[in-house]
Coordinates of C-alpha atoms in Angstrom, one line a residue:
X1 CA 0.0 0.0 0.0
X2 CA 0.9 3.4 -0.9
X3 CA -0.8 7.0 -1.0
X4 CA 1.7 7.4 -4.0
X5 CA 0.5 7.0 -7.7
X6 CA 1.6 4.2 -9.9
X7 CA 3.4 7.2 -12.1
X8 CA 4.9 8.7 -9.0
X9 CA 6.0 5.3 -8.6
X10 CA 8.0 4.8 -11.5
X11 CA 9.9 7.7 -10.8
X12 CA 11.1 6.3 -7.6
X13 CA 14.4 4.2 -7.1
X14 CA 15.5 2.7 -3.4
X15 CA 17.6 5.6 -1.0
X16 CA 19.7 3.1 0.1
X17 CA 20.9 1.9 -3.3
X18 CA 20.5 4.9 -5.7
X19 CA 22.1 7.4 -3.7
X20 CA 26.2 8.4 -3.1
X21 CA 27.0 7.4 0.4
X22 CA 27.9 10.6 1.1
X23 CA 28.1 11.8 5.2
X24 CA 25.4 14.0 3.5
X25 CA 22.3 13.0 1.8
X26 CA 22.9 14.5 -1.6
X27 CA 19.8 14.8 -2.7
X28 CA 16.1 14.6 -0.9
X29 CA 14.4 11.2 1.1
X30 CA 11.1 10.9 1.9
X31 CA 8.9 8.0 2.6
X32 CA 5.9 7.3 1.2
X33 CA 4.0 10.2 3.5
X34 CA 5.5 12.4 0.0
X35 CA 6.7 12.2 -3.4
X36 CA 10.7 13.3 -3.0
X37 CA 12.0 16.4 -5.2
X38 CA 14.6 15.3 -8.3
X39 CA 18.1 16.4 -7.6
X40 CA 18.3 19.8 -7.9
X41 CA 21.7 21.6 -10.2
X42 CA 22.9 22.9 -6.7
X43 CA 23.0 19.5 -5.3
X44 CA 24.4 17.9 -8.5
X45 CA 27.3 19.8 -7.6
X46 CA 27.1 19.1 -3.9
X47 CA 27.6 15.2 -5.7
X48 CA 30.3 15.9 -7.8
X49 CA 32.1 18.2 -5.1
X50 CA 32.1 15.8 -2.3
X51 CA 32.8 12.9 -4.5
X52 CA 36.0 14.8 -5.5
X53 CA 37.3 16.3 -2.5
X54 CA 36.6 12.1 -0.9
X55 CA 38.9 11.0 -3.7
X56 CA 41.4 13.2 -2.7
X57 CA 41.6 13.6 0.9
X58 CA 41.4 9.5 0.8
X59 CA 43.8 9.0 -1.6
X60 CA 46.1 11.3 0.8
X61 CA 45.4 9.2 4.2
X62 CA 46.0 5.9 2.2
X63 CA 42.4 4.8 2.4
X64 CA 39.3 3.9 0.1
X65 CA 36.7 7.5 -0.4
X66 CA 34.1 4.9 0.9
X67 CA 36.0 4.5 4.4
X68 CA 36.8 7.7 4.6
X69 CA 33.3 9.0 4.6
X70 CA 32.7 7.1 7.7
X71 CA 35.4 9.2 9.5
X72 CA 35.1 12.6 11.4
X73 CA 37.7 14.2 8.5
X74 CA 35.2 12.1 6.0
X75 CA 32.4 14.0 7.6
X76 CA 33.8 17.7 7.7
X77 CA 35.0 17.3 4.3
X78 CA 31.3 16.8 3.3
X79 CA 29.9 20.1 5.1
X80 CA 33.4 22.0 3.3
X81 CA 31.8 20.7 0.0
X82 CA 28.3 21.9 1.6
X83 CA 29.9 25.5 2.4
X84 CA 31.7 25.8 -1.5
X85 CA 28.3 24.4 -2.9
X86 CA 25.9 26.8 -1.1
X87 CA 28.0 29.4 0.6
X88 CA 29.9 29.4 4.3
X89 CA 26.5 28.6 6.5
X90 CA 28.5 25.8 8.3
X91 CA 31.4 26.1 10.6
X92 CA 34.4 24.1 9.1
X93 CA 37.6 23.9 8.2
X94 CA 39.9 22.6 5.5
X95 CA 42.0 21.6 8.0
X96 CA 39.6 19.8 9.8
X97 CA 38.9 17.7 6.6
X98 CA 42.5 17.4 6.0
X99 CA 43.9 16.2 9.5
X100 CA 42.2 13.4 11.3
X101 CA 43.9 14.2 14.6
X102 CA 41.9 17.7 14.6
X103 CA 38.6 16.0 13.3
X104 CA 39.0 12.9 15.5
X105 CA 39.5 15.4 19.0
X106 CA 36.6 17.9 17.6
X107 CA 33.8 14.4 17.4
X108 CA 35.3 13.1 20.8
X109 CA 34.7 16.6 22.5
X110 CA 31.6 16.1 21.3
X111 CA 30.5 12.8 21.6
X112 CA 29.3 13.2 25.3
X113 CA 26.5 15.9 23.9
X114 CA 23.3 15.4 25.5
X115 CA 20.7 14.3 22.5
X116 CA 17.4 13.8 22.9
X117 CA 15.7 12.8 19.3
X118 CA 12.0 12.9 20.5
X119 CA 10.9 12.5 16.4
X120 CA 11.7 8.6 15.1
X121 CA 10.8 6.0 13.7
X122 CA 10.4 2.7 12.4
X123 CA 7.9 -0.3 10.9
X124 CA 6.3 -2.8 12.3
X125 CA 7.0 -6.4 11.2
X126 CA 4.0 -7.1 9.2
X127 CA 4.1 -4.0 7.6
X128 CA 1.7 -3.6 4.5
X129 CA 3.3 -0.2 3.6
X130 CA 5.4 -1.7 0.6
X131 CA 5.8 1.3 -1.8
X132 CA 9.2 0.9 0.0
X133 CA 9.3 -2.7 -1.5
X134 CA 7.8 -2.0 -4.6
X135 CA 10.2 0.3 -5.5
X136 CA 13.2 -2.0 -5.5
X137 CA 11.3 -4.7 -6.9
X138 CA 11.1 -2.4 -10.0
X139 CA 14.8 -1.9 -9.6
X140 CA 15.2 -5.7 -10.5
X141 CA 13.1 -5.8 -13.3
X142 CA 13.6 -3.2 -14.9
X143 CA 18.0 -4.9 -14.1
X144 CA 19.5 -1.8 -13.6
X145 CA 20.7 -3.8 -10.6
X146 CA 20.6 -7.3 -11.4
X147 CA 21.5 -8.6 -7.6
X148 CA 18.1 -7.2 -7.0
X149 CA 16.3 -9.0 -10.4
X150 CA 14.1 -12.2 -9.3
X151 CA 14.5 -11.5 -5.9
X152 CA 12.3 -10.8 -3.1
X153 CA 12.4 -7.8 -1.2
X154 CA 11.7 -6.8 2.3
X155 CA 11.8 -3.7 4.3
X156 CA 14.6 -4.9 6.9
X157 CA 15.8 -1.7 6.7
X158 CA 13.4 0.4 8.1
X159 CA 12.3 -2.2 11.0
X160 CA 13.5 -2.2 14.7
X161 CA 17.0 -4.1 14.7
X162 CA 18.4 -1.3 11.9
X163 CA 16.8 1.5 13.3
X164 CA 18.2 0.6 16.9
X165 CA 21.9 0.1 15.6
X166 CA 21.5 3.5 13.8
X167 CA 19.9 5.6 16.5
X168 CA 21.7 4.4 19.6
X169 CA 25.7 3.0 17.5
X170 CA 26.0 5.0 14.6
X171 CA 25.0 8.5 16.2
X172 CA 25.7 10.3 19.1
X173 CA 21.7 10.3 19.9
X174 CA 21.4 9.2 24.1
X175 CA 17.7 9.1 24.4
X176 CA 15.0 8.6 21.3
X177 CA 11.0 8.8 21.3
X178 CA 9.6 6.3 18.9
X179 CA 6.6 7.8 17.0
X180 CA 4.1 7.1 14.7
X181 CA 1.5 7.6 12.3
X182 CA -2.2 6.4 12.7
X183 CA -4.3 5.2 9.6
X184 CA -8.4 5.2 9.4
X185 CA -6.7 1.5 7.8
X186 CA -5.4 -0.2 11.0
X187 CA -3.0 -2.1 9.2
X188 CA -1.4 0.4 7.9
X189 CA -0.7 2.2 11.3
X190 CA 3.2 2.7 11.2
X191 CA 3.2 0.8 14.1
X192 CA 0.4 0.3 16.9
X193 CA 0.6 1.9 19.8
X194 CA 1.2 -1.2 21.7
X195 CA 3.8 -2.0 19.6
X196 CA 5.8 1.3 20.8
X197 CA 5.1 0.4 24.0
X198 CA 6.9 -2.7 24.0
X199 CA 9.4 -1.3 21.7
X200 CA 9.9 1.1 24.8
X201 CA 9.9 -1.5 27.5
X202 CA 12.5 -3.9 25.7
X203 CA 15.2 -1.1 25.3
X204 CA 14.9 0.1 28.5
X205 CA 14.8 -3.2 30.5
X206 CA 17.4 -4.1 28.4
X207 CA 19.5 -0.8 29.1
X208 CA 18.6 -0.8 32.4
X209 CA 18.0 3.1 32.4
X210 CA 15.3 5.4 30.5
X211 CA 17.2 5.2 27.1
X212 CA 13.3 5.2 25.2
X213 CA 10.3 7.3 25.1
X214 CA 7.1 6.4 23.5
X215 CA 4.0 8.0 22.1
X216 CA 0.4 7.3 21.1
X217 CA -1.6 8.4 18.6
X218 CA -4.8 9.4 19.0
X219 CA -7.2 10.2 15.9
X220 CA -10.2 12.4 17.1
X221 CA -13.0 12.0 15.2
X222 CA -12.5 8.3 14.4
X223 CA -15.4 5.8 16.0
X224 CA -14.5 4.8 19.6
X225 CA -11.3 7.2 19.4
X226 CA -12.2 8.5 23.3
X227 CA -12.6 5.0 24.6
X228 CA -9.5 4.1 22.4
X229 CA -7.2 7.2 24.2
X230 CA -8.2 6.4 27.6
X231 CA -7.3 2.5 27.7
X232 CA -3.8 3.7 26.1
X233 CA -3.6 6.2 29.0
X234 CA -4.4 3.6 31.4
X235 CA -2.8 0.5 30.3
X236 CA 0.3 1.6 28.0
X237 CA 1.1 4.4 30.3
X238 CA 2.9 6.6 27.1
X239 CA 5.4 9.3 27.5
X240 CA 2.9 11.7 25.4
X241 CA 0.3 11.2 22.5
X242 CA 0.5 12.6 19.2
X243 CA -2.2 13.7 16.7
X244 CA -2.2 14.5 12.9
X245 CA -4.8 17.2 12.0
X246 CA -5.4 16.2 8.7
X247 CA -6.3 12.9 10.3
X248 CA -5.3 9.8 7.8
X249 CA -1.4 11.3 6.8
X250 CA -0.5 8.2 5.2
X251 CA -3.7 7.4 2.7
X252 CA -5.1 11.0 2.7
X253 CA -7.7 9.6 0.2
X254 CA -9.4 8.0 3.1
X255 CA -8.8 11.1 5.1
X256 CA -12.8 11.2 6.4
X257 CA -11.8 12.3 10.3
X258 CA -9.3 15.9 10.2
X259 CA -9.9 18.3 12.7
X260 CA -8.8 21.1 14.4
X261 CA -6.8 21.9 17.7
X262 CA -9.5 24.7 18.6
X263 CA -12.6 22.8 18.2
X264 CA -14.3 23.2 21.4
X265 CA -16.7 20.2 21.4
X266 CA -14.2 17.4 19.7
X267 CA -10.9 18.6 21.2
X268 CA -11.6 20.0 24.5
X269 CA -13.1 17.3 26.9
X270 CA -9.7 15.6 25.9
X271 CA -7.6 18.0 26.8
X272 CA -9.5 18.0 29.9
X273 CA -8.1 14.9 30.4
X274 CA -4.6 15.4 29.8
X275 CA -4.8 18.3 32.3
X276 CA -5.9 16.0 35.1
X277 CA -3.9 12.9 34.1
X278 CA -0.7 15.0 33.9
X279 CA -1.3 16.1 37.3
X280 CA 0.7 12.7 38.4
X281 CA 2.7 12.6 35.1
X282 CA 3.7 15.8 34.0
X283 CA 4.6 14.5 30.5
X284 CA 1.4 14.0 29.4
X285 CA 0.8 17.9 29.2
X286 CA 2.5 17.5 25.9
X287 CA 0.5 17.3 23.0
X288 CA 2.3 16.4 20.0
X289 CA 0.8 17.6 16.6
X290 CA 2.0 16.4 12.9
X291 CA 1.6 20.1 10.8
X292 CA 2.7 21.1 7.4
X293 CA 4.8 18.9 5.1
X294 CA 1.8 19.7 2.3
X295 CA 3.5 21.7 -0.7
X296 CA 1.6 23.0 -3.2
X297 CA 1.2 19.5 -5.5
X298 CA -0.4 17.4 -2.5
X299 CA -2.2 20.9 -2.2
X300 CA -3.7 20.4 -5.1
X301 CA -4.3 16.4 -4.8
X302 CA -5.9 17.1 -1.6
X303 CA -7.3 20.5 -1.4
X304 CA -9.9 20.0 1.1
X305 CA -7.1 18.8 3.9
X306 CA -5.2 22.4 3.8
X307 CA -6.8 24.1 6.6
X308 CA -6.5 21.5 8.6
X309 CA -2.5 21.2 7.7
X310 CA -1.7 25.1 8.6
X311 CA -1.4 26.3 12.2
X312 CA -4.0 28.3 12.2
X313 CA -5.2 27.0 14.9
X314 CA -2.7 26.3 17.3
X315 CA -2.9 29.9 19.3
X316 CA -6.7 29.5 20.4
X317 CA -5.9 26.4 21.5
X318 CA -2.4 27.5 23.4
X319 CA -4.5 30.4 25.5
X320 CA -7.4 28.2 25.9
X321 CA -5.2 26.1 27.9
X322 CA -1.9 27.0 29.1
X323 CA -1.6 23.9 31.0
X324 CA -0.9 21.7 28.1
X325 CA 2.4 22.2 26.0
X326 CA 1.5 22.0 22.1
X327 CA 4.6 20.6 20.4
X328 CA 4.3 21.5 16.3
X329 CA 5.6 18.4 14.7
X330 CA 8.0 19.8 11.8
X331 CA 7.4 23.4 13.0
X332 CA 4.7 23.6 10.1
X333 CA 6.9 23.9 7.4
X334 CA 5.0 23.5 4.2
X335 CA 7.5 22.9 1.7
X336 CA 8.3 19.6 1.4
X337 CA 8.5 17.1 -1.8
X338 CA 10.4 19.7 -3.8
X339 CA 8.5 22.8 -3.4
X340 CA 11.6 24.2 -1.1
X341 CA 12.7 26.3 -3.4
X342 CA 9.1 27.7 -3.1
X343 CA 10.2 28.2 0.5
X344 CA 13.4 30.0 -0.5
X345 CA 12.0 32.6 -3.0
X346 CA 9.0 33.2 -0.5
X347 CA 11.5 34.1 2.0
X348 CA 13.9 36.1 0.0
X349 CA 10.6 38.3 -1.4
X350 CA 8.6 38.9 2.2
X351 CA 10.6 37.9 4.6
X352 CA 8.1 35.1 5.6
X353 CA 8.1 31.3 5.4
X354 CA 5.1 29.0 5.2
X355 CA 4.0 28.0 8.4
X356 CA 6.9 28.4 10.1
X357 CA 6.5 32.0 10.2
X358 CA 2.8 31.9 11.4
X359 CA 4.3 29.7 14.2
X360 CA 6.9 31.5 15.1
X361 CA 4.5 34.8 15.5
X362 CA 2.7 33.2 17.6
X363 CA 4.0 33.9 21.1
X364 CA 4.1 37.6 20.5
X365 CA 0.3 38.1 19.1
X366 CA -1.0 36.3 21.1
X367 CA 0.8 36.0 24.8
X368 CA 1.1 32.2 24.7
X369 CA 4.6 30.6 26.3
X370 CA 3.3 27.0 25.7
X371 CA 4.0 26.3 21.9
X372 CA 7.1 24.2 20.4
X373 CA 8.4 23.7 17.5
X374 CA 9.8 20.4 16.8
X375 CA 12.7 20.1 13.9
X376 CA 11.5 16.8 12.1
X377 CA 11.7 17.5 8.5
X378 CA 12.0 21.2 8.6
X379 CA 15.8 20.6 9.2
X380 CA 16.3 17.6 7.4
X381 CA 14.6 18.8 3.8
X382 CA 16.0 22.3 4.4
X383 CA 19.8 21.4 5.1
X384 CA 20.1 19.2 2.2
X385 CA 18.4 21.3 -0.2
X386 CA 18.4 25.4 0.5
X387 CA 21.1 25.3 3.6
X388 CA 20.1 29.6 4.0
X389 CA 16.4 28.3 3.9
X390 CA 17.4 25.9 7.0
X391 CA 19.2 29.0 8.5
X392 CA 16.1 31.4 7.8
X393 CA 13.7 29.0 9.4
X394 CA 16.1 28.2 12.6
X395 CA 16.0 32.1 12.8
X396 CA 12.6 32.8 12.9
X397 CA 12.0 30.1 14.9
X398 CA 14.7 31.2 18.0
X399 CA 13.6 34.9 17.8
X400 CA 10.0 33.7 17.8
X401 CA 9.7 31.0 19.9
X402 CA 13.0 30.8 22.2
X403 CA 15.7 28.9 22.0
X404 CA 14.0 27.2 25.0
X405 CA 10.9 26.2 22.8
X406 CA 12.7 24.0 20.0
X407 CA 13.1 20.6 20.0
X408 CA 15.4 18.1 18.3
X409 CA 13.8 15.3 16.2
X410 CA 14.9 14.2 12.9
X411 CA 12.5 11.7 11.6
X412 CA 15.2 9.3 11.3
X413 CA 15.5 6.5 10.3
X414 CA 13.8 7.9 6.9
X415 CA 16.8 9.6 5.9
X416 CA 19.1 7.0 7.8
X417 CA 21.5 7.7 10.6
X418 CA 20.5 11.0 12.3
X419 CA 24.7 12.1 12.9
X420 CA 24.4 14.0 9.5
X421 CA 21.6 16.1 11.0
X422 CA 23.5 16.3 14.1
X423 CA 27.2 17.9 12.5
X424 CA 24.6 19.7 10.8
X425 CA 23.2 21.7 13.5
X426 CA 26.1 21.5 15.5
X427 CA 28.1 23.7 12.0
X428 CA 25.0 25.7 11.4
X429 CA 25.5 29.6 11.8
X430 CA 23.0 32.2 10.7
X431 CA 24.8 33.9 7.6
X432 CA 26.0 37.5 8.9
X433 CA 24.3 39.3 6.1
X434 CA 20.7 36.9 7.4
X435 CA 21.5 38.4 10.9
X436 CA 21.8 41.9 10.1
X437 CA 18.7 42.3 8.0
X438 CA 16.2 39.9 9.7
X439 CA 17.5 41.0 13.1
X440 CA 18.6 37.3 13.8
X441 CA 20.7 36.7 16.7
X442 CA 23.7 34.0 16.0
X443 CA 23.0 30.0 16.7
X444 CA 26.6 30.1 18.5
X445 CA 28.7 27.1 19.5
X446 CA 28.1 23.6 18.6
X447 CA 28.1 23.0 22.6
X448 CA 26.5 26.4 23.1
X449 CA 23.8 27.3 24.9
X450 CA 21.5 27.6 21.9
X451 CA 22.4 24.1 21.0
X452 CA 22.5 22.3 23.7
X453 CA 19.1 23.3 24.6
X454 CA 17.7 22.7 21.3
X455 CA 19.8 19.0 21.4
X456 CA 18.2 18.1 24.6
X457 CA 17.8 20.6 27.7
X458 CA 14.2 21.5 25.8
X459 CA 12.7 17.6 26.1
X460 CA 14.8 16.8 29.2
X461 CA 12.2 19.8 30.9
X462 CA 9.2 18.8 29.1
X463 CA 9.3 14.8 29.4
X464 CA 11.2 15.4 33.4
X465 CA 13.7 13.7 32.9
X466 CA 15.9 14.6 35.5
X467 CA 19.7 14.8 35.9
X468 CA 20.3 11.3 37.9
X469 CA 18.6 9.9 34.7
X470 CA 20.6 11.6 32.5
X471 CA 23.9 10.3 34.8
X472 CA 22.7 6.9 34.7
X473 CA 23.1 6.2 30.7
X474 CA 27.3 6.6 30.8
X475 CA 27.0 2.7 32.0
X476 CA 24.1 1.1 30.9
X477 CA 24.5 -1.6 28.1
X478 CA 23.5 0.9 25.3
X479 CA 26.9 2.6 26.0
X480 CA 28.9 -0.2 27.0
X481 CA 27.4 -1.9 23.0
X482 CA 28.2 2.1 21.8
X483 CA 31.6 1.9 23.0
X484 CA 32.4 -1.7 21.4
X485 CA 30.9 -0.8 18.3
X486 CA 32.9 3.1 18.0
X487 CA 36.0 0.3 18.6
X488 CA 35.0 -2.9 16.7
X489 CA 32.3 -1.9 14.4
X490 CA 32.5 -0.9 10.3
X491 CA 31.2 2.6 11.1
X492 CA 28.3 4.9 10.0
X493 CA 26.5 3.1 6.2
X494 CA 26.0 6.7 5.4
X495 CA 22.8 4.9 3.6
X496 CA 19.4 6.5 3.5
X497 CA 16.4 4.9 3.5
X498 CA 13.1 5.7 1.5
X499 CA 12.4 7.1 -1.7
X500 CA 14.8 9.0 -3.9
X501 CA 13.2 10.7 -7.4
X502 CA 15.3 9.8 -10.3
X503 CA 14.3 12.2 -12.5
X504 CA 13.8 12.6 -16.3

């Protein structure tokens, strides 16, 4: 199953096989929630830049461009190919790139960041969602790789074991959230929300410490859907529930349920509920809500689903109850499945950004300190495609929101290991000429304040988790199997997972 048509379809060629491993997805991933933009010129010669500067730098430490890729110098030299590509919006050095000693003492300075990635995900083992599947199956037949011809192929990828080793080995991630996505379908719920649960409980009894968060989603509107929230309250006990407004995000066809976080009779008697139940845990004040990621060609697919994908009501919602936290799940951004340029030239022309600006506003018009933003796929979309988009948006959103109302969350594993996104915020600086006009004030250090509450001091306040927690992960079996992979292990794939548009 697949919201996606059988044209789109065709289009389409498997992430993890079509694309350069580079440290840097060099061109956009999505999963089947949109269709993914063709390469754009600029990150052709992203490609053919980082390709070149591999081959060299590898050549000159007497290894293969593939292996070097999977060191720190492998992943600097990507962002110096980012900065030549797109102009300096990342902090790095040639010599970084050039001299593993510098790279190597940089990533182990850093290695002991405190991440939160409250935004993941991964499949469920029955999985009916096989546009994933379909895609490399057309791969084989059509033989442009004949190891994949007459075969059968499965979604191993995007299931638990992968996403655990990517998360928890190949990044510097300490603590995850597995999410979701609900479907008016139930088997084509992402997974169920029992199925997070015990995803939850077999990390952390296995970890022996709080390494894993968990939601549920709820679906208002949908028959039973009250009864439904309140046995998941009671029996799964989740770390927060989430919500998609346009109701069905993964078949929108059979999108028959959206609704809006101001509706007074549907939304309110269950935010009553949260109130009182987060009275004895405070967590559940946060309610988690999928906006945006609905460019102007889904737009058009599914016109009648648009006001229920802006933010337009989020600040009724926010003053009608200040007790509940309303985390916006990609910050609203709109532009996804190659409409960012869309994004870019909005921007450059009015100063404003589809929804992210409406968020950001937010606060100020209307005296509300309980809105987030969440990162999700306004970072990861942004920084591989228009890196002073990504900038523009990180802007508006600190000045807007706070640095203290942000939160990390990449969406992984779509677009594979989440350390790419991590160097990424960690280099990311507001260009001076961005910060002069728009009045932005500079991200700073990748260990900075702004940073490290964005990384984690944000979720560690909202989901309490407290700093004898936070202590307790430096010897639990996730970092005792970290620290034998980092020294026995074949490194980051640098592979991506999903959808990649192959163009004409």
């Amino acid at each position: 199953m697949s919201q996606l048509s059988e044209e789109e379809l065709a289009r389409l060629v498997p992430a993890e096989s079509a694309l350069f491993p580079s440290p840097i997805p060099v061109q956009s991933v999505s999963s089947d929630e949109f269709m993914p933009a063709p390469q754009t010129p600029r990150q052709c010669e992203f490609e053919a830049r980082v390709k070149s500067i591999g081959a060299e730098l590898a050549r000159h430490q007497g290894m293969s461009r593939r292996a070097f890729f999977k060191t720190a110098s492998g992943m600097a030299a990507a962002f110096v190919a980012m900065n030549d590509t797109f102009g300096p919006v990342y902090m790095v050095s040639r010599a970084e790139a050039q001299t593993p000693e510098m790279a190597n003492a940089r990533a182990l300075a850093l290695k002991g960041q405190f991440i939160m990635d409250m935004h993941t995900h991964f499949l469920r083992d029955d999985t009916r969602l096989v546009g994933f599947v379909r895609s490399r199956e057309a791969v084989g037949k059509a033989v442009w790789n004949p190891a994949l011809a007459d075969k059968e192929q499965t979604l191993e990828d995007l299931k638990f074991a992968n996403y655990f080793k990517e998360i928890y080995l190949d990044s510097d991630t300490k603590v995850a959230l597995i999410s979701g996505s609900g479907s008016e379908e139930p088997r084509d719920w992402f997974l169920t929300n029992e199925m997070k649960a015990e995803a939850r409980a077999g990390v952390n009894n296995k970890a022996g410490t709080r390494r894993m968060f968990s939601h549920a989603i709820f679906m208002p509107g949908t028959p039973g859907w009250m009864d439904k929230f309140e046995k998941d309250l009671e029996t799964l006990k989740p770390d927060s529930f989430k919500g998609y407004t346009i109701g069905d995000n993964t078949n929108k066809h059979l999108a028959r349920h959206p609704w809006h976080l101001d509706d007074e009779k549907l939304m309110y008697p269950f935010y009553e509920k949260l109130v009182k139940a987060s009275r004895s845990r405070p967590s559940l004040a946060n309610v988690c809500v999928h906006k945006g990621l609905f460019p102007p060609s889904t737009t058009r697919q599914f016109p009648d689903l648009l006001k229920y994908a802006d933010v337009r009501d989020v600040a009724k919602a926010a003053k009608d109850w200040p007790e509940l936290n309303f985390i916006i799940y990609h910050s609203g951004f709109r532009y996804t499945g190659g409409a960012f340029m869309d994004g870019w030239e909005q921007f450059e022309k009015t100063g404003r950004i589809d929804w992210v600006t409406d968020l950001a506003e937010i606060p100020a018009k209307h005296g509300v300190r309980n809105v987030y933003g969440d990162l999700g796929q306004i970072f990861a979309q942004s920084t591989v495609a228009e890196p002073r988009l990504c900038a523009a948006m990180m802007g508006q959103l600190v000045t807007g929101l706070g640095a203290d109302h942000i939160v990390w969350g990449t969406d992984a594993v779509w677009t594979g290991a989440p350390q790419w996104q991590i160097e990424a915020l960690r280099r990311l600086e507001i260009p001076e000429e961005m910060q002069k006009k728009y009045g932005f004030k500079p991200l700073g250090a990748a260990d900075g304040p702004v940073k490290n509450a964005i990384f984690g001091g944000n979720s560690a306040r909202l989901y309490n988790f407290t700093p004898a927690q936070r202590a307790a992960l430096d010897g639990d079996f996730v970092a005792m199997a970290k620290a034998r992979y980092d020294q026995l292990g074949d490194g980051r794939t640098n592979l991506a997972y999903g959808y990649v548009n192959r163009g004409a």
